[in-house]
CSV table of C-alpha atoms and ligand atoms in Angstrom, one decimal:
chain,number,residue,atom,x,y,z
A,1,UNK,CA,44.3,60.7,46.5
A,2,UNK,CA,45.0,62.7,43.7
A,3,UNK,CA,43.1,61.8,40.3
A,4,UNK,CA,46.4,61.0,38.6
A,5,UNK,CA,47.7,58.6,41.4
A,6,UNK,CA,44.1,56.8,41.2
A,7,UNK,CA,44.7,56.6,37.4
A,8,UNK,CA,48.1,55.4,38.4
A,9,UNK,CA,46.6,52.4,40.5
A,10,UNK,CA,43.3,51.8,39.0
A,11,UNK,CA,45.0,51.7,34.8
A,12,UNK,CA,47.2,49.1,36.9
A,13,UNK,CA,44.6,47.0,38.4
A,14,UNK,CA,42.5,46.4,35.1
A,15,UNK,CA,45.9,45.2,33.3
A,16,UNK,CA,45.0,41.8,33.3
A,17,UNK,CA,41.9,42.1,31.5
A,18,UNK,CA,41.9,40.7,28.1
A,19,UNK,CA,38.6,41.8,26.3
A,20,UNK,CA,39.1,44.9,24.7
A,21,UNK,CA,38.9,44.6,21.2
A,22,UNK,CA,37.2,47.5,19.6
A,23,UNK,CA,36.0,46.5,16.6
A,24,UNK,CA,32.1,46.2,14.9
A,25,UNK,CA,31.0,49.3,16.4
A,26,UNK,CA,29.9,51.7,13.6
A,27,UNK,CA,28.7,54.6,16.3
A,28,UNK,CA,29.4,58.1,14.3
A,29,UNK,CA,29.6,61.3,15.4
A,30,UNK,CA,27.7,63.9,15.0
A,31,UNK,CA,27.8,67.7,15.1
A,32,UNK,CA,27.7,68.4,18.4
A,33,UNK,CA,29.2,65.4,19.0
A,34,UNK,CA,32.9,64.6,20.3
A,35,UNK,CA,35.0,61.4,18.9
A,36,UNK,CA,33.6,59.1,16.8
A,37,UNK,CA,33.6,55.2,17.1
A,38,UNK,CA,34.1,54.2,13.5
A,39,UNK,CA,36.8,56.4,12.0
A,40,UNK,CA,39.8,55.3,11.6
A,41,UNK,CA,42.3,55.3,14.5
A,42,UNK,CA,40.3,53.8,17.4
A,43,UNK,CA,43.8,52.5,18.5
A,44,UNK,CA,44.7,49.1,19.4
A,45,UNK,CA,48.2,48.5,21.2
A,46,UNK,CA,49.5,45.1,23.0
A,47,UNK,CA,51.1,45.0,26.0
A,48,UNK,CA,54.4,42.3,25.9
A,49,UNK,CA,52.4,39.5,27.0
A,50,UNK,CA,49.6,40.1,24.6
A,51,UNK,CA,47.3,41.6,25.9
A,52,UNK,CA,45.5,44.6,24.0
A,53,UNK,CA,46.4,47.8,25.9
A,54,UNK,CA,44.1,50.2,23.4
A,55,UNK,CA,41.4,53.1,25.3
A,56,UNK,CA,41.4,54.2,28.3
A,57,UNK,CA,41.2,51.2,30.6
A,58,UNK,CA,40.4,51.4,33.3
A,59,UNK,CA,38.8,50.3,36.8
A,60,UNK,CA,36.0,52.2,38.6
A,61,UNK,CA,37.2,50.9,41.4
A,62,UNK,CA,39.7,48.0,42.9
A,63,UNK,CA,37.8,47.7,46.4
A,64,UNK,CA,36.5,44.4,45.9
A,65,UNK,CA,34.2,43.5,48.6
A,66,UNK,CA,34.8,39.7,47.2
A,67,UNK,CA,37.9,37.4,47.4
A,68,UNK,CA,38.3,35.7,44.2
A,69,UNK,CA,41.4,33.5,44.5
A,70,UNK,CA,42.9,34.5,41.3
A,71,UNK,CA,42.7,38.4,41.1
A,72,UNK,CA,44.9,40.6,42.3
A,73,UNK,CA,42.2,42.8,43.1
A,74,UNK,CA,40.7,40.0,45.7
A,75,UNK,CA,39.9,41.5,49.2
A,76,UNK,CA,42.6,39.9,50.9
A,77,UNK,CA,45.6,40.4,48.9
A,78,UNK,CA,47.2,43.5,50.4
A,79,UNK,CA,47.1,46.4,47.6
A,80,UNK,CA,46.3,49.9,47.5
A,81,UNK,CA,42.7,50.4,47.1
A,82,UNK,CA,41.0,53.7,45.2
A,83,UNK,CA,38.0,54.5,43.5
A,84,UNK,CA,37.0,57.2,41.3
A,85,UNK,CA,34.1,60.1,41.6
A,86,UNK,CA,31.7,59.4,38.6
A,87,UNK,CA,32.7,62.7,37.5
A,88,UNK,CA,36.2,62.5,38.3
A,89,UNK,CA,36.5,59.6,35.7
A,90,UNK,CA,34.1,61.5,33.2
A,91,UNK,CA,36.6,64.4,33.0
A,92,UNK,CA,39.5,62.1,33.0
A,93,UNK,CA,38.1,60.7,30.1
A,94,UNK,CA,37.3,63.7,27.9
A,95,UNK,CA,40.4,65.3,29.0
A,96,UNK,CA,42.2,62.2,27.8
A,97,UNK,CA,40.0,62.3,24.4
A,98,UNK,CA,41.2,66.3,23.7
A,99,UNK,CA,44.5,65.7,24.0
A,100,UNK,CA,44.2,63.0,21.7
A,101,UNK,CA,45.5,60.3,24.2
A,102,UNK,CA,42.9,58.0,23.4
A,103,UNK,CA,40.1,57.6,21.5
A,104,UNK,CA,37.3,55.7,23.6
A,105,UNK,CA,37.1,54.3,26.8
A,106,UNK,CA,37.3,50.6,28.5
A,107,UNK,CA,35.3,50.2,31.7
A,108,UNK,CA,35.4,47.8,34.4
A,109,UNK,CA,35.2,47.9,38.1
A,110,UNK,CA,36.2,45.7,41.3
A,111,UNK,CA,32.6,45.2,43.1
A,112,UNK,CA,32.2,48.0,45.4
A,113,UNK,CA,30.3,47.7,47.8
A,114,UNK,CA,27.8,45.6,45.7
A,115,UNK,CA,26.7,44.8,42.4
A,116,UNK,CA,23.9,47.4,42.2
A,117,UNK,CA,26.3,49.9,44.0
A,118,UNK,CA,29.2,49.2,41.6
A,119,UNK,CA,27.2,49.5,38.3
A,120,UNK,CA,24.8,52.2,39.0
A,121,UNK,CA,28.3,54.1,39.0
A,122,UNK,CA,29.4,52.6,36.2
A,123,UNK,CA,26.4,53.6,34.6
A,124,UNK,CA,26.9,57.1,35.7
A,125,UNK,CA,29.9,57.5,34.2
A,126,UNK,CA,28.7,56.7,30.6
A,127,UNK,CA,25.3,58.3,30.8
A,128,UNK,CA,27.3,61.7,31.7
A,129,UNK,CA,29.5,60.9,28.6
A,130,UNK,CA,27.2,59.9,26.1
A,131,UNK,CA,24.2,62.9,27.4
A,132,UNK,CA,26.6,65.7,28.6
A,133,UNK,CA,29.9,65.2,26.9
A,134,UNK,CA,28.0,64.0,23.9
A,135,UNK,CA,30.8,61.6,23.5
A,136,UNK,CA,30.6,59.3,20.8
A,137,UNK,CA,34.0,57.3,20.8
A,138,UNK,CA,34.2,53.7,21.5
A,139,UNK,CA,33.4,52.4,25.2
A,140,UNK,CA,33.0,49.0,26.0
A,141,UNK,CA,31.8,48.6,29.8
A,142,UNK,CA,31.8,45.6,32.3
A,143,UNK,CA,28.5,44.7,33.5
A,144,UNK,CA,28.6,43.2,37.2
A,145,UNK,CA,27.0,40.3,37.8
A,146,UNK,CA,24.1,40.3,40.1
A,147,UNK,CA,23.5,43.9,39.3
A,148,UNK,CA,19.5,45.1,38.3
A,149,UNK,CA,18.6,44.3,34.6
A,150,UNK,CA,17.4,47.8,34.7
A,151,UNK,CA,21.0,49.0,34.9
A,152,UNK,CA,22.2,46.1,33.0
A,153,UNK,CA,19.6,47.4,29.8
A,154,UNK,CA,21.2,51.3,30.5
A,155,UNK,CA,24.4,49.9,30.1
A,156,UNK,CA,23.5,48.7,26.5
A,157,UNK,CA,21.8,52.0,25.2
A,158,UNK,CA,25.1,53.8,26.2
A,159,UNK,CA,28.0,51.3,25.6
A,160,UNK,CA,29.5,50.2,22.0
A,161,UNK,CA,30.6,46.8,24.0
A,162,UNK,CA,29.4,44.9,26.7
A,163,UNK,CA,30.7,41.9,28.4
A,164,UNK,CA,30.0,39.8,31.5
A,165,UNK,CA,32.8,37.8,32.3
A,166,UNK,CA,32.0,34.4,32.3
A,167,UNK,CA,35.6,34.0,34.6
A,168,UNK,CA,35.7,29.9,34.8
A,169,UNK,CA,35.0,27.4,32.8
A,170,UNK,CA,32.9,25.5,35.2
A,171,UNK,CA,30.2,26.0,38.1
A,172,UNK,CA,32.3,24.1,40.3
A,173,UNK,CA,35.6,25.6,39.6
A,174,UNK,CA,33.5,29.4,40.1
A,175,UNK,CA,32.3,27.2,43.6
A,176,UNK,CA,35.4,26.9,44.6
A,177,UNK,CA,37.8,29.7,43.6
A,178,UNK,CA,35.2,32.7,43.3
A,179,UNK,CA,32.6,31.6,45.6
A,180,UNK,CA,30.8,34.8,46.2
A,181,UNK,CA,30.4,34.6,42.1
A,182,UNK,CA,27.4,32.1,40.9
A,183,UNK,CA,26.9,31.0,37.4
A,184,UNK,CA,23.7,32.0,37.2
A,185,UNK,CA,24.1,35.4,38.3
A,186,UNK,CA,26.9,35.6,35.3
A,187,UNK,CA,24.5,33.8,33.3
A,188,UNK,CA,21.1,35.8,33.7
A,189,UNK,CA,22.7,39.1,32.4
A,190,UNK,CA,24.3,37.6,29.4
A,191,UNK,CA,21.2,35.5,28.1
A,192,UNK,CA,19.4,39.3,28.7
A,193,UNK,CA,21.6,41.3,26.6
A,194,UNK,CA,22.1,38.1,23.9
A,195,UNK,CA,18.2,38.6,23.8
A,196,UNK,CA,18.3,42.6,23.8
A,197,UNK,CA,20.8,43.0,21.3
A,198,UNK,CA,18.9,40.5,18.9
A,199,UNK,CA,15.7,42.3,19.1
A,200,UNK,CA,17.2,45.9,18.6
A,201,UNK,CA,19.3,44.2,15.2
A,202,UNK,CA,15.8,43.4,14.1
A,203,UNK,CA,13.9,46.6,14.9
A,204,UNK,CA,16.2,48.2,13.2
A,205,UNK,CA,16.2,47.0,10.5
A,206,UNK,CA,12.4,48.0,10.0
A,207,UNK,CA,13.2,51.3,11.7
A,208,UNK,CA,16.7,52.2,11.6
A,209,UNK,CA,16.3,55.4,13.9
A,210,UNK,CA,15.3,53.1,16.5
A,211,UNK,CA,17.9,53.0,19.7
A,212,UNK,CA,21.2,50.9,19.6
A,213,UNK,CA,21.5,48.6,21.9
A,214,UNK,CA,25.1,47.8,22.2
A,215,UNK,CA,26.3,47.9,18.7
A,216,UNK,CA,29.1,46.1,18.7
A,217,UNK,CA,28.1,43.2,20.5
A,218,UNK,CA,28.8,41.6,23.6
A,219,UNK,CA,31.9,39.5,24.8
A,220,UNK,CA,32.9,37.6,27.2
A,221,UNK,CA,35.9,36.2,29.5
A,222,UNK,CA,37.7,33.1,30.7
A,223,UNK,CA,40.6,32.4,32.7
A,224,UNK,CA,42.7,29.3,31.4
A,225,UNK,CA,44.9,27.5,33.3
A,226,UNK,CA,43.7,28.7,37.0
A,227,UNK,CA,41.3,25.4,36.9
A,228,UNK,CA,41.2,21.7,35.8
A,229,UNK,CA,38.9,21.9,32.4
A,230,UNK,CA,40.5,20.8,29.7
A,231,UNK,CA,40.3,22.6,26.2
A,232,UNK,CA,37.3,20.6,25.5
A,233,UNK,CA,35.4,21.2,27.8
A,234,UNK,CA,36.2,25.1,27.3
A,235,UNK,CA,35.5,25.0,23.7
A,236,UNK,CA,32.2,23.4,24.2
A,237,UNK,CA,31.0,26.3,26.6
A,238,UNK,CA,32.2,28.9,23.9
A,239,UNK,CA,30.5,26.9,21.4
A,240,UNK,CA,27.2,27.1,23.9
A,241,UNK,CA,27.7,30.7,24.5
A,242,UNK,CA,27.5,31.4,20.9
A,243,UNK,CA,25.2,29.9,19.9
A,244,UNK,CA,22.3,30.8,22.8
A,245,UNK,CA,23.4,33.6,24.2
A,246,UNK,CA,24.3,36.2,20.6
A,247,UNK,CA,27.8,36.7,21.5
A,248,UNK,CA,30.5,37.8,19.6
A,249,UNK,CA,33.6,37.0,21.4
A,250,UNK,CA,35.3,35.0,24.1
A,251,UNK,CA,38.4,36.4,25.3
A,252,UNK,CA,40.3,33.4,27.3
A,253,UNK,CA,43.1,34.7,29.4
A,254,UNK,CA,46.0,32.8,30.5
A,255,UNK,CA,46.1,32.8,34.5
A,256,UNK,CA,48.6,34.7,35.8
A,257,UNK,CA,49.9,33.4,38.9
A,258,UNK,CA,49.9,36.9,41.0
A,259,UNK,CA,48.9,35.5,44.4
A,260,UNK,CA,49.5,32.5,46.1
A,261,UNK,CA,46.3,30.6,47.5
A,262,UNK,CA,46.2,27.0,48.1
A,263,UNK,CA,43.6,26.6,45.7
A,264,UNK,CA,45.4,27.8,42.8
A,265,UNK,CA,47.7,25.6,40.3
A,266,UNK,CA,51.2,26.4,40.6
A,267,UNK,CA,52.7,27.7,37.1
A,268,UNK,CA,56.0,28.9,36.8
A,269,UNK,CA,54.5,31.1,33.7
A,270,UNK,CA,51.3,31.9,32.6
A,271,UNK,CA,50.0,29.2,30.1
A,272,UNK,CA,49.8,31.4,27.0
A,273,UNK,CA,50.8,28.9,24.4
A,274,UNK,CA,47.7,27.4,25.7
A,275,UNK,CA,45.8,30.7,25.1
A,276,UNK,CA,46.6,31.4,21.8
A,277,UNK,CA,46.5,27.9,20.6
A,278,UNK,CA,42.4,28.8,22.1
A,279,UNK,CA,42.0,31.4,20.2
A,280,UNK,CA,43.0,29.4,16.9
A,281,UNK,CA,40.6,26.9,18.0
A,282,UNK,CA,37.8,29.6,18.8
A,283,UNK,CA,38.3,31.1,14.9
A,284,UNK,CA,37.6,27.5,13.7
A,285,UNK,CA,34.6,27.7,16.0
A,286,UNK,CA,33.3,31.1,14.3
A,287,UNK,CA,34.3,31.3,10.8
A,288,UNK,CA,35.0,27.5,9.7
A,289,UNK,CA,32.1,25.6,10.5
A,290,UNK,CA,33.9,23.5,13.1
A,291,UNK,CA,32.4,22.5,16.2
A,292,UNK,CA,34.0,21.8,19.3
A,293,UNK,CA,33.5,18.2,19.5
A,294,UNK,CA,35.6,17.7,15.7
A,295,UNK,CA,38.3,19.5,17.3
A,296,UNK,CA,38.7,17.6,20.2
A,297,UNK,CA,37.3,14.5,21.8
A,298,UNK,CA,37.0,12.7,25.1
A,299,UNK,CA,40.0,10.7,23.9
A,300,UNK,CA,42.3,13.9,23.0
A,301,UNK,CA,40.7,16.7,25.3
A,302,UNK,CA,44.2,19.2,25.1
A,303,UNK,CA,45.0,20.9,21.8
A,304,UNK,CA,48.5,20.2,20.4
A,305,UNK,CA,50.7,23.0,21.4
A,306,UNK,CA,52.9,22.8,18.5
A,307,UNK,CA,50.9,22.9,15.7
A,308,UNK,CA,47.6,25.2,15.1
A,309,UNK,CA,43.9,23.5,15.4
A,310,UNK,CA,43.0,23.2,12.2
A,311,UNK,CA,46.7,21.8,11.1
A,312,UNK,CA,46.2,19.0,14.0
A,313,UNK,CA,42.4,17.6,13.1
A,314,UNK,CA,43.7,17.5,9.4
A,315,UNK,CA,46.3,15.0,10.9
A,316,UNK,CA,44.1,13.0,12.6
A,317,UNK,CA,41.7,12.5,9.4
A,318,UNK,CA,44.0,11.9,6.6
A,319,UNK,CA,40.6,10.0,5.3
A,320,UNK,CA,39.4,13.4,4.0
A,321,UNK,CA,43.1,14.4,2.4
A,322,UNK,CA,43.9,15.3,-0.4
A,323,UNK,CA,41.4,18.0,-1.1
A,324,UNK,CA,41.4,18.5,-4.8
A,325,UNK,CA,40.8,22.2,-5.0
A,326,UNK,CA,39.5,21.7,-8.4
A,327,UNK,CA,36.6,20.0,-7.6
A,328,UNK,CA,36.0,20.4,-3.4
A,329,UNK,CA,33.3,22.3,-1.7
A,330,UNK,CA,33.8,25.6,-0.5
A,331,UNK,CA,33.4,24.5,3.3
A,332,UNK,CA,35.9,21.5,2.8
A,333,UNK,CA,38.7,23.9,1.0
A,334,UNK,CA,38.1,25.7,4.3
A,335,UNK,CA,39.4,22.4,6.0
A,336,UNK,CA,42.5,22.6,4.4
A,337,UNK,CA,45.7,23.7,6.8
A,338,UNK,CA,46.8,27.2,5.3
A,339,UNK,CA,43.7,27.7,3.1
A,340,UNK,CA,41.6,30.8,4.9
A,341,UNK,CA,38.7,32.5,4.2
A,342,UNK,CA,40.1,34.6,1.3
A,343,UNK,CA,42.0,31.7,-0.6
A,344,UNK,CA,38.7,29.4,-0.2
A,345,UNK,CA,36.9,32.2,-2.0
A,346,UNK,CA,40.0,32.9,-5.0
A,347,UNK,CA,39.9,29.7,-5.6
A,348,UNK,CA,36.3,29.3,-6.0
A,349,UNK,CA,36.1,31.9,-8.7
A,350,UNK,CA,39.4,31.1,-10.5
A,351,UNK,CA,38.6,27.9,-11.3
A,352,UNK,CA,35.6,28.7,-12.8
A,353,UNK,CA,37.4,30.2,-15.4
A,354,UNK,CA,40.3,27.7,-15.8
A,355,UNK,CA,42.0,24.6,-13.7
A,356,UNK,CA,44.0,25.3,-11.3
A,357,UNK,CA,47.4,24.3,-11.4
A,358,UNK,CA,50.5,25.2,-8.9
A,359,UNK,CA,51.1,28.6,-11.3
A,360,UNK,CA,47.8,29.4,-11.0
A,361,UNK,CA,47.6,29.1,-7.2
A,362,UNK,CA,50.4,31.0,-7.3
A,363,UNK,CA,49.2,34.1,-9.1
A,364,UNK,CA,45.8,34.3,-7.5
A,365,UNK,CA,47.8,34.2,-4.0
A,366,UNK,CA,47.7,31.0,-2.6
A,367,UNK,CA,50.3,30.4,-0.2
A,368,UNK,CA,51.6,26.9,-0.5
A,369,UNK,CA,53.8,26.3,2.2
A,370,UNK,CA,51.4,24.6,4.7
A,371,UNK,CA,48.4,23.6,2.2
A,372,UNK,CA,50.2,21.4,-0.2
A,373,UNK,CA,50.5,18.4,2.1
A,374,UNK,CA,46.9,18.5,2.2
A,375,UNK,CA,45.5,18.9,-1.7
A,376,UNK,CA,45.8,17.7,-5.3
A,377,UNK,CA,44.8,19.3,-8.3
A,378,UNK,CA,43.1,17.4,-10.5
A,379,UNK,CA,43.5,13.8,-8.9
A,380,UNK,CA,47.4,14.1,-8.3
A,381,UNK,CA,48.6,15.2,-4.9
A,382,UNK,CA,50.8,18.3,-4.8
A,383,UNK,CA,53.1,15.9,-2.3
A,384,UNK,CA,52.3,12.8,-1.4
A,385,UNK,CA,52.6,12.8,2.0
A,386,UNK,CA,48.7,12.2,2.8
A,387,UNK,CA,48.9,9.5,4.4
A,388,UNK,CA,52.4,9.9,5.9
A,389,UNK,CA,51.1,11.9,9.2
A,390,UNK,CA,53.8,11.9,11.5
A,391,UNK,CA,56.2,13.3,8.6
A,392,UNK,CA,54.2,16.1,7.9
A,393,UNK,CA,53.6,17.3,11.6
A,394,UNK,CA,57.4,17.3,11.2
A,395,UNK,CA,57.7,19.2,8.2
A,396,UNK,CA,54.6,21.7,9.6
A,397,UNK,CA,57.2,22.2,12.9
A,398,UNK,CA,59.9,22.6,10.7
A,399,UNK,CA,58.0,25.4,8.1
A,400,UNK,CA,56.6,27.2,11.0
A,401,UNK,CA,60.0,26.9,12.7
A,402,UNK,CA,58.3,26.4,15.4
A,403,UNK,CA,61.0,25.5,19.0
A,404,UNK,CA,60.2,21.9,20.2
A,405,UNK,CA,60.1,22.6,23.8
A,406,UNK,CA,58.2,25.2,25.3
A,407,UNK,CA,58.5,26.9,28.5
A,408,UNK,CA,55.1,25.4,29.2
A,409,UNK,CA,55.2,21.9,30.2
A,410,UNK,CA,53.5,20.0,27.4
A,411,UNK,CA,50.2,18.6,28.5
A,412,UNK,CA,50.4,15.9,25.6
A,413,UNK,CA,50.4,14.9,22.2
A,414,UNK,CA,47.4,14.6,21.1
A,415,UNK,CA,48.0,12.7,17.6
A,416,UNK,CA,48.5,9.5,18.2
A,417,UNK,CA,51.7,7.6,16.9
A,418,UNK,CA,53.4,10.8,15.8
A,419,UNK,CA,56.4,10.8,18.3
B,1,SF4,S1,35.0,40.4,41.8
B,1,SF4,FE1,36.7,38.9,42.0
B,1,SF4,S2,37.7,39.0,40.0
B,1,SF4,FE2,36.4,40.9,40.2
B,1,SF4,S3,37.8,42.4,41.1
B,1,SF4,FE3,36.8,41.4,42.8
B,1,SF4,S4,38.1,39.8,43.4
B,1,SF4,FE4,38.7,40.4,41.4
């Protein structure tokens, strides 16, 4: 097969891979180097159903030796199968990267043969590109699990990104629909390159001409929606991966129903109100000092589709409402529905200077329209709805203008008394 037909087939197979985000890598280039990770333009494109498009991205290969029930790539499901040369896919790349098609590269493979098989290939390809092309654009690269740790440690020197997908949120639910997969083996690489990437953070900050090892991190994956967990139980493995294994992203991916198997859930559409409504809840996770278990509990273990995260635990604990953003904490103005990170800190510093009133807000860009059910200013609510729940979720649907009924069957409402 020509190399342009197994682009054709192999750019096709890794479609349904969510983690590509480029960001946090500050890799530069050089003189006699080619591309550069940090400049502006590393591009970053989404595909209709949301996923990011950006790179080159590609598969190694889409012979899988395994039979995961959900991929379309799954020995038994009847495609056609390719696999590059390591140097077929080196000049692809850099031919790409001249004619300014790209600007870095997103590698994954099927399992080939075997873990060690796939990756040493893998590896291949990005040594040749970092040591002979000198190429110094982005790359983000798949490690297989159940592959060496020696390979697994190459794949850090050479790669901005790594990621070992951590597919389903549950040993069992790997048991079952990927069982030639085992946690452990998904498990063992991650905890290695959580622990790698640590250590080369600190040595270089007392040496900062010692190696990168993965710059930009490592990431993960999860499919929603192919399995039984509920978002709890989800969130609380993100929250665990987090926190032991140095990661800075899970990607959750909204199953796509591609192949019929007995096993599988049937879904007329891929759950991605679910999905993003995940990601809002992961954000709370990283950068608002939520955890899990506030978010949801064993009593409401689904997020409310029609309303973000944040928006729905502020419901459920009108106790802590009104927030009088002359006088809260910064970590509780970050509580408040339509307050972020930036307004938290405005406000912070403007009312040092003066109280806040509705004008001031105003001016120092506050946007109003979902935060003032939630705060006073100086002792007198800004509505005074706080303890009227069910009226604001309304009003929220109504300002977000937000349809009712989704495509997606709703799982539940998960504030009581609101319907
Ligand atoms: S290992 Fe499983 S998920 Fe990965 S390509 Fe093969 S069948 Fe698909």
């Amino acid at each position: 097969m020509e190399t342009l037909e197994k682009l054709e087939v192999l750019a096709g197979s890794a479609r349904y891979d969510a983690s590509c985000a480029s960001s946090g890598s500050t890799r530069s280039g050089g003189k006699a180097s080619l591309g550069h990770a940090s400049q502006g333009g590393i591009c970053h494109s989404w595909s209709d159903d949301g996923r990011c498009i950006s790179l080159l991205k590609v598969l190694l290969s889409n012979d899988c030796s395994y039979d995961c029930a959900y991929c379309v790539n799954r020995r038994s499901n009847p495609v056609q199968r390719t696999s590059f040369e390591v140097q077929e896919l080196v000049d692809l790349t850099i031919s790409f990267y001249r004619r300014n098609y790209i600007e870095g590269l997103f590698l994954s493979s099927a399992v080939l043969k075997n873990p060690d098989h796939t990756m040493e290939r893998l590896v291949g390809v990005v040594r040749k590109l970092r040591q002979e092309e000198r190429f110094a654009g982005y790359i983000h690269m798949k490690v297989i699990p159940g592959s060496s740790q020696e390979l697994v440690g190459e794949a850090g020197l050479f790669a901005d990104r790594v990621s070992v997908n951590i597919e389903l949120p549950s040993g069992s639910s790997l048991n079952l629909l990927a069982p030639q997969k085992d946690k452990q083996a998904i498990l063992t690489p991650m905890a290695f390159l959580g622990e790698t990437i640590g250590n080369s953070l600190m040595e270089r900050r007392k040496n900062p001409k010692a190696p990168r090892f993965s710059p930009a991190g490592q990431s993960t994956q999860m499919i929603i929606g192919a399995s039984p967990e509920s978002d709890l139980q989800i969130l609380r493995l993100s929250q665990g991966l987090y926190r032991t294994m140095n990661l800075k992203r899970v990607y959750y991916s909204a199953f796509v129903p591609l192949t019929s198997d007995n096993r599988l859930p049937v879904l007329v559409t891929p759950p991605l109100q679910r999905e993003h409504r995940l990601y809002q809840a992961d954000w709370l996770l990283r950068n608002y000092g939520f955890n899990a278990e506030e978010i949801l509990s064993d009593d409401y273990p689904f997020l409310e589709e029609r309303i973000d995260p944040k928006a729905a635990w502020a419901l459920r604990h009108p106790e802590f409402f009104p927030v009088d953003l002359n006088r809260a904490e910064y970590a509780m103005l970050l509580r408040v529905p339509g307050i972020g990170v930036t307004s938290a800190r405005r406000i912070v510093s403007a009312r040092r200077f003066a109280v806040l009133t509705p004008e001031g807000l105003k001016k120092i860009g506050v946007v109003m329209k979902r935060a003032r059910f939630f705060i006073a200013l100086s002792g007198r609510s800004v509505e005074k709805l706080h303890d009227r729940p069910s009226l604001i979720f309304r009003k929220l649907l109504a300002a977000e203008n937000q349809p009712q009924k989704t495509t997606i069957k709703q799982r539940q409402l998960t504030l009581p008394g609101l319907e």
